[in-house]
Amino acid sequence: MAAYEKADLERRMHGAVEALKGDLGGLRTGRASVSLLDPVMVEMYGSHMPLNQVATVSAPESRLLSVQVWDKSGIGPADKAIRSAGLGLNPIVDGQTLRIPIPDLTEERRKELAKLAGQYAEKARIAVRNVRRDGMESLKADEKKGVYSEDERKRHETEVQKMTDSMIAEIDAAASAKEKEILGK
């Protein structure tokens, strides 16, 4: 077990929060968002590639996404990838551009997405708690090795707990905001 390093714990906790924000960004709300297509993988040139590596994705209107495919041969595979991504989107081919109208969400789909946002948040909370546990264990190990006195260990444990609490609060705020956005409240 490595020695206690506050900066490393903080970096790992921030990583969990950033991962959550990325996951939440991919959840569909009623508005068009270019991050909505981030999980789409297109089969081109004999391999699977993220859509944003074969096309430019933009949101010219609040209810429309535009995907400008760079290579003409990529239009079919991009169309197929978007349709089969499970996002409930049906692109319209317009030359070398795919226009994707964003349909209204049904109440049932909104509830599913809100539940998924909650699951993403719980995954992030668990990741932060695991980092906290690692930090606490390394502090106890350092105390046994004589690196810290009991008082110093307790002071550092308080720091780790405060960091954990602030990260959990940030996760809760991000998840709550996304759920409100999804449910249209």
Coordinates of N, CA and C in Angstrom, one line a residue:
M1 N 0.9 -1.2 0.0 CA 0.0 0.0 0.0 C 0.9 1.2 0.0
A2 N 0.6 2.1 -0.9 CA 1.4 3.4 -1.0 C 1.1 4.3 0.1
A3 N 2.1 5.2 0.4 CA 1.9 6.2 1.4 C 0.7 7.1 1.1
Y4 N 0.1 7.7 2.1 CA -1.0 8.6 1.9 C -0.6 9.8 1.1
E5 N -1.3 10.1 0.0 CA -1.1 11.3 -0.8 C -2.4 11.9 -1.1
K6 N -2.6 13.1 -0.5 CA -3.9 13.8 -0.6 C -4.2 14.1 -2.1
A7 N -3.2 14.6 -2.8 CA -3.4 15.0 -4.2 C -3.8 13.8 -5.1
D8 N -3.3 12.6 -4.8 CA -3.6 11.4 -5.6 C -5.1 11.1 -5.3
L9 N -5.5 11.1 -4.0 CA -6.8 10.7 -3.7 C -7.8 11.7 -4.3
E10 N -7.4 13.0 -4.3 CA -8.3 14.0 -4.8 C -8.4 13.8 -6.4
R11 N -7.3 13.5 -7.0 CA -7.4 13.3 -8.5 C -8.3 12.1 -8.8
R12 N -8.2 11.0 -8.0 CA -9.0 9.8 -8.3 C -10.5 10.1 -8.1
M13 N -10.8 10.9 -7.0 CA -12.2 11.2 -6.7 C -12.7 12.1 -7.8
H14 N -11.9 13.1 -8.3 CA -12.3 14.0 -9.4 C -12.6 13.2 -10.6
G15 N -11.8 12.2 -10.8 CA -11.9 11.3 -12.0 C -13.3 10.6 -12.0
A16 N -13.8 10.2 -10.8 CA -15.1 9.5 -10.7 C -16.2 10.6 -11.0
V17 N -16.0 11.8 -10.5 CA -17.0 12.8 -10.8 C -17.1 13.2 -12.3
E18 N -15.9 13.3 -12.9 CA -15.8 13.6 -14.3 C -16.4 12.5 -15.2
A19 N -16.2 11.3 -14.8 CA -16.7 10.1 -15.5 C -18.3 10.2 -15.4
L20 N -18.8 10.5 -14.3 CA -20.2 10.7 -14.1 C -20.8 11.8 -15.0
K21 N -20.1 12.9 -15.0 CA -20.6 14.0 -15.9 C -20.6 13.6 -17.3
G22 N -19.6 12.8 -17.8 CA -19.6 12.3 -19.1 C -20.8 11.4 -19.4
D23 N -21.0 10.5 -18.4 CA -22.1 9.5 -18.6 C -23.5 10.3 -18.6
L24 N -23.6 11.3 -17.8 CA -24.9 12.1 -17.7 C -25.0 12.9 -19.0
G25 N -23.9 13.4 -19.6 CA -24.0 14.1 -20.8 C -24.5 13.3 -22.0
G26 N -24.3 12.0 -21.9 CA -24.8 11.1 -23.0 C -26.3 10.7 -22.8
L27 N -26.9 11.1 -21.7 CA -28.3 10.8 -21.5 C -29.1 11.8 -22.3
R28 N -30.2 11.3 -22.9 CA -31.0 12.2 -23.8 C -32.0 12.9 -23.0
T29 N -32.1 14.2 -23.2 CA -33.2 15.0 -22.6 C -34.0 15.4 -23.8
G30 N -34.9 16.3 -23.7 CA -35.7 16.7 -24.8 C -35.0 17.5 -25.9
R31 N -33.8 18.0 -25.5 CA -33.0 18.9 -26.4 C -31.9 18.2 -27.1
A32 N -31.5 18.7 -28.3 CA -30.4 18.1 -29.0 C -29.1 18.5 -28.4
S33 N -28.3 17.5 -28.2 CA -26.9 17.7 -27.6 C -25.9 16.9 -28.4
V34 N -24.8 17.4 -28.8 CA -23.9 16.7 -29.6 C -23.3 15.5 -28.8
S35 N -23.2 15.6 -27.5 CA -22.7 14.5 -26.7 C -23.6 13.3 -26.7
L36 N -24.9 13.5 -27.2 CA -25.8 12.4 -27.3 C -25.3 11.3 -28.2
L37 N -24.5 11.6 -29.2 CA -24.0 10.6 -30.1 C -22.6 10.1 -29.8
D38 N -22.0 10.5 -28.6 CA -20.7 10.1 -28.2 C -20.6 8.5 -28.1
P39 N -21.6 7.8 -27.7 CA -21.4 6.4 -27.6 C -21.5 5.6 -28.9
V40 N -21.9 6.3 -30.0 CA -22.1 5.7 -31.3 C -20.8 5.3 -31.9
M41 N -20.7 4.0 -32.2 CA -19.5 3.5 -32.9 C -19.8 3.1 -34.3
V42 N -19.0 3.6 -35.3 CA -19.3 3.3 -36.7 C -18.3 2.3 -37.2
E43 N -18.8 1.4 -38.0 CA -17.8 0.4 -38.6 C -17.4 0.9 -40.0
M44 N -16.1 1.4 -40.0 CA -15.5 1.9 -41.2 C -14.1 1.5 -41.3
Y45 N -13.6 1.3 -42.5 CA -12.2 1.0 -42.8 C -11.8 -0.3 -42.0
G46 N -12.7 -1.2 -41.8 CA -12.4 -2.5 -41.2 C -12.3 -2.4 -39.7
S47 N -12.7 -1.3 -39.1 CA -12.7 -1.2 -37.6 C -13.9 -0.4 -37.1
H48 N -14.1 -0.5 -35.8 CA -15.1 0.3 -35.1 C -14.5 1.6 -34.6
M49 N -15.1 2.7 -35.0 CA -14.6 4.0 -34.6 C -15.7 4.9 -34.1
P50 N -15.4 5.8 -33.1 CA -16.4 6.7 -32.6 C -16.9 7.6 -33.7
L51 N -18.2 7.9 -33.7 CA -18.8 8.7 -34.8 C -18.0 10.0 -35.0
N52 N -17.6 10.6 -33.9 CA -16.9 12.0 -34.0 C -15.5 11.9 -34.6
Q53 N -15.1 10.6 -35.0 CA -13.8 10.5 -35.7 C -14.0 10.3 -37.2
V54 N -15.3 10.2 -37.6 CA -15.6 10.1 -39.0 C -16.5 11.2 -39.5
A55 N -17.0 12.0 -38.6 CA -17.9 13.1 -39.0 C -17.9 14.2 -38.0
T56 N -18.5 15.3 -38.4 CA -18.6 16.5 -37.6 C -20.1 16.5 -37.1
V57 N -20.2 16.5 -35.7 CA -21.6 16.5 -35.2 C -21.9 17.9 -34.7
S58 N -23.1 18.4 -35.0 CA -23.5 19.7 -34.5 C -25.0 19.7 -34.2
A59 N -25.4 20.8 -33.5 CA -26.8 20.9 -33.1 C -27.3 22.3 -33.6
P60 N -27.7 22.3 -34.9 CA -28.1 23.6 -35.5 C -29.4 24.2 -34.9
E61 N -30.2 23.3 -34.4 CA -31.5 23.7 -33.7 C -31.6 22.9 -32.5
S62 N -32.6 23.3 -31.6 CA -32.7 22.7 -30.3 C -33.3 21.3 -30.5
R63 N -33.9 20.9 -31.6 CA -34.6 19.6 -31.8 C -34.0 18.9 -32.9
L64 N -32.7 19.3 -33.4 CA -32.1 18.6 -34.5 C -30.6 18.5 -34.4
L65 N -30.1 17.3 -34.7 CA -28.6 17.1 -34.8 C -28.3 17.0 -36.2
S66 N -27.1 17.5 -36.6 CA -26.6 17.4 -37.9 C -25.3 16.6 -37.9
V67 N -25.1 15.6 -38.7 CA -23.9 14.8 -38.7 C -23.3 14.9 -40.2
Q68 N -22.2 15.7 -40.3 CA -21.6 15.9 -41.6 C -20.5 14.8 -41.7
V69 N -20.8 13.7 -42.5 CA -19.8 12.6 -42.7 C -18.7 13.1 -43.7
W70 N -17.4 12.9 -43.3 CA -16.3 13.4 -44.1 C -16.1 12.6 -45.4
D71 N -16.3 11.3 -45.3 CA -16.1 10.4 -46.5 C -17.4 9.9 -47.0
K72 N -17.7 10.1 -48.3 CA -19.0 9.6 -48.8 C -19.3 8.2 -48.5
S73 N -18.3 7.3 -48.5 CA -18.6 5.9 -48.2 C -19.0 5.6 -46.8
G74 N -18.9 6.7 -45.9 CA -19.2 6.5 -44.5 C -20.7 6.8 -44.1
I75 N -21.4 7.3 -45.1 CA -22.8 7.7 -44.8 C -23.7 6.5 -44.4
G76 N -23.6 5.5 -45.2 CA -24.4 4.3 -44.9 C -24.1 3.7 -43.5
P77 N -22.7 3.4 -43.3 CA -22.4 2.9 -41.9 C -22.7 3.8 -40.8
A78 N -22.6 5.1 -41.0 CA -22.9 6.1 -39.9 C -24.4 6.0 -39.6
D79 N -25.2 6.0 -40.7 CA -26.7 5.9 -40.6 C -27.1 4.7 -39.8
K80 N -26.5 3.6 -40.2 CA -26.8 2.3 -39.6 C -26.4 2.3 -38.1
A81 N -25.2 2.8 -37.8 CA -24.7 2.9 -36.4 C -25.6 3.7 -35.5
I82 N -26.1 4.8 -36.0 CA -27.0 5.7 -35.2 C -28.3 5.0 -35.0
R83 N -28.9 4.4 -36.0 CA -30.1 3.7 -35.9 C -30.0 2.5 -34.9
S84 N -28.9 1.8 -34.9 CA -28.8 0.6 -34.0 C -28.2 0.9 -32.6
A85 N -28.0 2.2 -32.3 CA -27.3 2.5 -31.0 C -28.3 2.5 -29.9
G86 N -29.6 2.2 -30.1 CA -30.5 2.2 -29.0 C -30.9 3.5 -28.5
L87 N -30.7 4.6 -29.2 CA -31.1 5.9 -28.8 C -32.4 6.4 -29.2
G88 N -33.1 5.5 -30.1 CA -34.4 5.9 -30.6 C -34.4 7.0 -31.6
L89 N -33.3 7.1 -32.3 CA -33.1 8.2 -33.3 C -33.2 7.6 -34.7
N90 N -33.8 8.3 -35.7 CA -33.9 7.9 -37.1 C -33.4 9.0 -38.0
P91 N -32.1 8.8 -38.4 CA -31.5 9.9 -39.3 C -32.1 9.9 -40.6
I92 N -32.1 11.2 -41.2 CA -32.6 11.4 -42.6 C -31.3 11.7 -43.4
V93 N -31.0 10.9 -44.4 CA -29.9 11.2 -45.3 C -30.1 12.3 -46.2
D94 N -29.2 13.3 -46.2 CA -29.4 14.5 -47.0 C -28.0 14.8 -47.7
G95 N -27.7 14.1 -48.8 CA -26.4 14.3 -49.4 C -25.3 13.6 -48.5
Q96 N -24.3 14.4 -48.1 CA -23.3 13.8 -47.2 C -23.6 14.2 -45.7
T97 N -24.8 14.6 -45.5 CA -25.2 15.0 -44.1 C -26.3 14.1 -43.6
L98 N -26.3 13.7 -42.4 CA -27.4 13.0 -41.7 C -28.1 14.0 -40.8
R99 N -29.4 14.2 -41.1 CA -30.1 15.1 -40.2 C -30.9 14.2 -39.3
I100 N -30.8 14.5 -38.0 CA -31.4 13.7 -37.0 C -32.4 14.5 -36.1
P101 N -33.7 14.4 -36.4 CA -34.7 15.0 -35.6 C -34.7 14.4 -34.2
I102 N -34.8 15.2 -33.1 CA -34.9 14.6 -31.8 C -36.4 14.6 -31.4
P103 N -36.9 13.3 -31.3 CA -38.3 13.2 -30.9 C -38.6 13.5 -29.5
D104 N -39.9 13.9 -29.2 CA -40.2 14.1 -27.8 C -40.1 12.8 -27.0
L105 N -39.7 13.0 -25.8 CA -39.6 11.8 -24.9 C -41.0 11.4 -24.3
T106 N -41.3 10.1 -24.3 CA -42.5 9.7 -23.6 C -42.2 9.8 -22.1
E107 N -43.3 9.9 -21.3 CA -43.1 9.9 -19.9 C -42.4 8.7 -19.3
E108 N -42.7 7.5 -19.9 CA -42.1 6.3 -19.5 C -40.6 6.3 -19.8
R109 N -40.2 6.8 -21.0 CA -38.8 6.9 -21.3 C -38.1 7.9 -20.4
R110 N -38.7 9.0 -20.1 CA -38.1 10.0 -19.2 C -37.8 9.3 -17.8
K111 N -38.7 8.5 -17.3 CA -38.5 7.9 -16.0 C -37.4 6.9 -16.1
E112 N -37.3 6.1 -17.2 CA -36.2 5.2 -17.4 C -34.8 5.9 -17.4
L113 N -34.8 7.1 -18.1 CA -33.6 7.8 -18.2 C -33.2 8.4 -16.8
A114 N -34.2 8.9 -16.1 CA -33.9 9.4 -14.7 C -33.4 8.4 -13.8
K115 N -33.9 7.2 -14.0 CA -33.5 6.0 -13.2 C -32.0 5.7 -13.5
L116 N -31.7 5.7 -14.8 CA -30.3 5.5 -15.3 C -29.4 6.5 -14.8
A117 N -29.8 7.8 -14.7 CA -29.0 8.8 -14.2 C -28.7 8.5 -12.7
G118 N -29.7 8.0 -12.0 CA -29.4 7.7 -10.6 C -28.4 6.5 -10.4
Q119 N -28.5 5.5 -11.4 CA -27.6 4.4 -11.3 C -26.1 4.9 -11.6
Y120 N -26.0 5.8 -12.6 CA -24.7 6.4 -12.9 C -24.1 7.1 -11.6
A121 N -25.0 7.8 -10.9 CA -24.6 8.6 -9.8 C -24.1 7.6 -8.7
E122 N -24.9 6.5 -8.5 CA -24.5 5.5 -7.5 C -23.1 4.9 -7.8
K123 N -22.9 4.6 -9.0 CA -21.6 4.1 -9.5 C -20.5 5.0 -9.1
A124 N -20.7 6.3 -9.3 CA -19.7 7.3 -9.0 C -19.5 7.4 -7.5
R125 N -20.6 7.4 -6.7 CA -20.5 7.4 -5.3 C -19.6 6.3 -4.7
I126 N -19.9 5.1 -5.3 CA -19.1 3.9 -4.9 C -17.6 4.1 -5.2
A127 N -17.3 4.6 -6.4 CA -15.9 4.9 -6.8 C -15.3 5.8 -5.8
V128 N -16.0 6.9 -5.4 CA -15.4 7.9 -4.5 C -15.2 7.2 -3.1
R129 N -16.2 6.4 -2.7 CA -16.0 5.7 -1.4 C -14.8 4.7 -1.4
N130 N -14.6 4.1 -2.5 CA -13.5 3.2 -2.6 C -12.2 3.9 -2.5
V131 N -12.1 5.1 -3.1 CA -10.9 5.9 -3.0 C -10.7 6.3 -1.6
R132 N -11.8 6.7 -0.9 CA -11.7 7.1 0.5 C -11.2 5.9 1.4
R133 N -11.7 4.7 1.1 CA -11.3 3.5 1.8 C -9.8 3.3 1.6
D134 N -9.3 3.4 0.4 CA -7.9 3.3 0.1 C -7.1 4.3 0.9
G135 N -7.5 5.5 0.9 CA -6.8 6.6 1.7 C -6.8 6.3 3.1
M136 N -7.9 5.9 3.7 CA -7.9 5.6 5.2 C -7.0 4.4 5.5
E137 N -7.0 3.4 4.6 CA -6.1 2.2 4.8 C -4.6 2.6 4.8
S138 N -4.3 3.5 3.8 CA -2.9 3.9 3.7 C -2.5 4.7 4.9
L139 N -3.4 5.5 5.4 CA -3.1 6.3 6.6 C -2.8 5.4 7.8
K140 N -3.6 4.4 8.0 CA -3.4 3.4 9.1 C -2.1 2.7 8.9
A141 N -1.8 2.3 7.7 CA -0.5 1.6 7.4 C 0.7 2.6 7.7
D142 N 0.5 3.9 7.3 CA 1.6 4.8 7.6 C 1.8 5.1 9.1
E143 N 0.7 5.1 9.8 CA 0.8 5.2 11.3 C 1.5 4.1 11.9
K144 N 1.2 2.8 11.4 CA 1.9 1.7 11.9 C 3.4 1.7 11.6
K145 N 3.8 2.3 10.5 CA 5.2 2.4 10.1 C 5.9 3.5 10.8
G146 N 5.1 4.3 11.5 CA 5.7 5.5 12.2 C 5.8 6.7 11.4
V147 N 5.2 6.8 10.2 CA 5.2 8.0 9.4 C 4.4 9.1 10.1
Y148 N 3.3 8.7 10.6 CA 2.4 9.7 11.3 C 2.1 9.3 12.7
S149 N 1.9 10.3 13.6 CA 1.4 10.0 14.9 C -0.1 9.8 14.8
E150 N -0.7 9.3 15.9 CA -2.1 9.0 15.9 C -2.9 10.3 15.6
D151 N -2.5 11.4 16.2 CA -3.1 12.7 16.0 C -3.1 13.2 14.5
E152 N -1.9 13.0 13.9 CA -1.7 13.4 12.5 C -2.6 12.5 11.6
R153 N -2.7 11.2 11.9 CA -3.5 10.3 11.2 C -5.0 10.7 11.2
K154 N -5.4 11.1 12.4 CA -6.8 11.5 12.6 C -7.1 12.8 11.8
R155 N -6.1 13.7 11.9 CA -6.3 15.0 11.1 C -6.4 14.7 9.6
H156 N -5.5 13.8 9.1 CA -5.6 13.5 7.7 C -6.9 12.7 7.4
E157 N -7.3 11.9 8.3 CA -8.6 11.1 8.0 C -9.8 12.1 7.9
T158 N -9.7 13.2 8.7 CA -10.8 14.2 8.7 C -10.7 14.9 7.3
E159 N -9.5 15.2 6.8 CA -9.3 15.8 5.5 C -9.9 14.9 4.4
V160 N -9.6 13.6 4.5 CA -10.1 12.7 3.5 C -11.6 12.6 3.5
Q161 N -12.2 12.6 4.7 CA -13.7 12.6 4.9 C -14.3 13.8 4.3
K162 N -13.7 15.0 4.6 CA -14.3 16.2 4.0 C -14.2 16.2 2.5
M163 N -13.1 15.7 2.0 CA -13.0 15.6 0.5 C -14.1 14.7 -0.1
T164 N -14.2 13.6 0.6 CA -15.3 12.6 0.2 C -16.6 13.2 0.2
D165 N -17.0 13.9 1.3 CA -18.3 14.5 1.5 C -18.5 15.6 0.4
S166 N -17.5 16.3 0.0 CA -17.7 17.4 -1.0 C -17.9 16.7 -2.4
M167 N -17.1 15.6 -2.6 CA -17.3 15.0 -3.9 C -18.7 14.3 -4.0
I168 N -19.2 13.7 -3.0 CA -20.5 13.1 -3.0 C -21.5 14.2 -3.2
A169 N -21.4 15.3 -2.6 CA -22.3 16.4 -2.7 C -22.3 16.9 -4.2
E170 N -21.1 16.9 -4.8 CA -21.1 17.3 -6.2 C -21.8 16.3 -7.1
I171 N -21.6 15.0 -6.8 CA -22.2 13.9 -7.5 C -23.8 14.0 -7.4
D172 N -24.2 14.2 -6.2 CA -25.7 14.4 -5.9 C -26.2 15.6 -6.7
A173 N -25.5 16.7 -6.7 CA -26.0 17.9 -7.4 C -26.1 17.6 -8.9
A174 N -25.1 17.0 -9.5 CA -25.1 16.7 -10.9 C -26.2 15.8 -11.3
A175 N -26.4 14.7 -10.5 CA -27.4 13.8 -10.8 C -28.8 14.4 -10.6
S176 N -29.0 15.2 -9.6 CA -30.3 15.8 -9.3 C -30.6 16.8 -10.5
A177 N -29.6 17.6 -10.9 CA -29.9 18.5 -12.0 C -30.2 17.8 -13.3
K178 N -29.6 16.7 -13.5 CA -29.8 15.9 -14.8 C -31.2 15.3 -14.7
E179 N -31.6 14.7 -13.5 CA -32.9 14.1 -13.4 C -34.0 15.2 -13.6
K180 N -33.8 16.4 -13.1 CA -34.8 17.5 -13.3 C -34.9 17.8 -14.8
E181 N -33.7 17.9 -15.4 CA -33.7 18.2 -16.9 C -34.4 17.1 -17.7
I182 N -34.2 15.8 -17.3 CA -34.8 14.7 -18.0 C -36.3 14.8 -17.8
L183 N -36.8 14.9 -16.6 CA -38.2 14.9 -16.2 C -38.9 16.2 -16.6
G184 N -38.1 17.2 -17.1 CA -38.7 18.4 -17.5 C -39.3 19.3 -16.4
K185 N -38.7 19.2 -15.2 CA -39.2 20.0 -14.1 C -38.5 21.3 -13.9

